[in-house]
């Protein structure tokens, strides 16, 4: 394969476009490279965060959109601590992840939600209002209760059939939306005429890394702050366990005779809830204290998401307690509240907000592993990274 200097176009609007998604301080940066030297995750020729900042400064939109590095960054903040110009490269990487999330999304909604508080809060409120309306319509027209009779203690069994379909839709729809972006991400980061094509078998050989990283959080373990690894691992594991239980085992909850407390199936749910409580507690306490570099700057979304998750878990737990206590009306109303809180979180946060990194980061680490193996196996001349 013939290799030469590849033409690159400079886009003068790139920096302004990135800054729509958050802080991106390039004025102070004099490219000293201290940030890259301090980063425990930089290896095999990667050069972040400095390289990504340079791409943005030079207006190199295509290389930036094709970069996996903002996702390989795990947001530990060491680079910001050592930066002699206080340019906060950690925050620049965070902003770049928001920018990339918007560019991956073919619906255009992520861009609106990530750049406008009105759109973000409005979407959450709209989804919640829609659920309230659905609950009212269901009870008044399908169950046949008059408006004045909505407080009748009914038990919850009448809601189970419709909740099965509802739960599947609100959980699987955002997940499918996220997965629908995978090909676009592949094209941006691995495809294109300017990159050498990588044999398919390398994708197969490295496929295990897509699961390995989310299961172990091995990259986060390299960060000097070890406590964060535990909190994040527990939170991610708790959320995944809860999603799996809701999608595949909703019947555990939907039995007329609620399973006894000692049933192991119940304890799996409680274990997932405990993991979530620990992880969210760790985040909220950290943000409240604002001592660690990673928590020094808090955006609205950084609080809304964990709070919604916490309220979802708490209301779910309360439903269980009320059912065991035989408090039917309390259980019924709390269940409605649980659905009103959980649905906007799933429909807005999962496909357009912070949850996107659940798919994007493992994908980036997988693609990076593919690139590295291809580079090791190919003759040196065939490997053409976006060298800038
Ligand atoms: S340490 Fe600061 S000044 Fe040096 S390259 Fe990184 S961001 Fe720029
Ligand atoms: S935030 Fe941490 S992982 Fe990310 S670039 Fe800086 S030092 Fe590296």
Tab-separated table of N, CA and C and ligand atoms in Angstrom, residues 28-36 49-50 53 79 82-89, ligand 1:
chain	number	residue	atom	x	y	z
A	28	UNK	N	-4.604	28.632	27.316
A	28	UNK	CA	-3.412	28.543	28.152
A	28	UNK	C	-2.434	27.465	27.692
A	29	UNK	N	-2.943	26.465	26.973
A	29	UNK	CA	-2.115	25.299	26.657
A	29	UNK	C	-0.947	25.670	25.743
A	30	UNK	N	0.280	25.350	26.167
A	30	UNK	CA	1.421	25.581	25.267
A	30	UNK	C	2.064	24.256	24.856
A	31	UNK	N	1.255	23.206	24.871
A	31	UNK	CA	1.660	21.904	24.319
A	31	UNK	C	2.926	21.354	24.976
A	32	UNK	N	3.030	21.517	26.301
A	32	UNK	CA	4.238	21.045	26.983
A	32	UNK	C	4.250	19.516	27.103
A	33	UNK	N	3.058	18.902	27.089
A	33	UNK	CA	2.990	17.440	27.142
A	33	UNK	C	2.979	16.855	28.544
A	34	UNK	N	2.996	17.707	29.574
A	34	UNK	CA	2.995	17.176	30.952
A	34	UNK	C	1.757	16.325	31.210
A	35	UNK	N	0.633	16.739	30.651
A	35	UNK	CA	-0.620	15.997	30.864
A	35	UNK	C	-0.494	14.569	30.333
A	36	UNK	N	0.056	14.433	29.148
A	36	UNK	CA	0.206	13.106	28.547
A	36	UNK	C	1.167	12.248	29.366
A	49	UNK	N	-4.134	13.615	26.771
A	49	UNK	CA	-5.144	14.436	26.100
A	49	UNK	C	-4.563	15.468	25.125
A	50	UNK	N	-3.225	15.582	25.089
A	50	UNK	CA	-2.610	16.653	24.294
A	50	UNK	C	-3.012	16.576	22.819
A	53	UNK	N	-6.491	17.837	22.084
A	53	UNK	CA	-6.547	19.299	22.209
A	53	UNK	C	-5.946	19.937	20.949
A	79	UNK	N	-4.114	14.617	34.854
A	79	UNK	CA	-3.555	15.565	33.888
A	79	UNK	C	-3.846	17.010	34.304
A	82	UNK	N	-1.432	18.193	37.067
A	82	UNK	CA	-0.049	18.538	36.714
A	82	UNK	C	0.053	19.679	35.701
A	83	UNK	N	-1.049	20.048	35.078
A	83	UNK	CA	-0.960	21.056	34.004
A	83	UNK	C	-0.438	22.394	34.565
A	84	UNK	N	0.714	22.849	34.078
A	84	UNK	CA	1.286	24.080	34.635
A	84	UNK	C	0.490	25.329	34.251
A	85	UNK	N	-0.378	25.199	33.241
A	85	UNK	CA	-1.148	26.364	32.772
A	85	UNK	C	-2.597	26.340	33.266
A	86	UNK	N	-2.907	25.383	34.122
A	86	UNK	CA	-4.283	25.236	34.640
A	86	UNK	C	-5.312	25.219	33.502
A	87	UNK	N	-4.965	24.509	32.432
A	87	UNK	CA	-5.864	24.461	31.270
A	87	UNK	C	-6.959	23.395	31.428
A	88	UNK	N	-6.920	22.660	32.509
A	88	UNK	CA	-7.923	21.635	32.829
A	88	UNK	C	-8.176	20.650	31.685
A	89	UNK	N	-7.120	19.931	31.262
A	89	UNK	CA	-7.304	18.974	30.161
A	89	UNK	C	-8.338	17.892	30.465
B	1	LIG	S1	-0.116	19.985	30.555
B	1	LIG	FE1	-1.502	21.719	30.158
B	1	LIG	S2	-0.241	23.152	28.970
B	1	LIG	FE2	0.826	21.183	28.913
B	1	LIG	S3	0.075	20.173	27.018
B	1	LIG	FE3	-1.259	19.488	28.704
B	1	LIG	S4	-2.995	20.938	28.683
B	1	LIG	FE4	-1.333	21.885	27.507
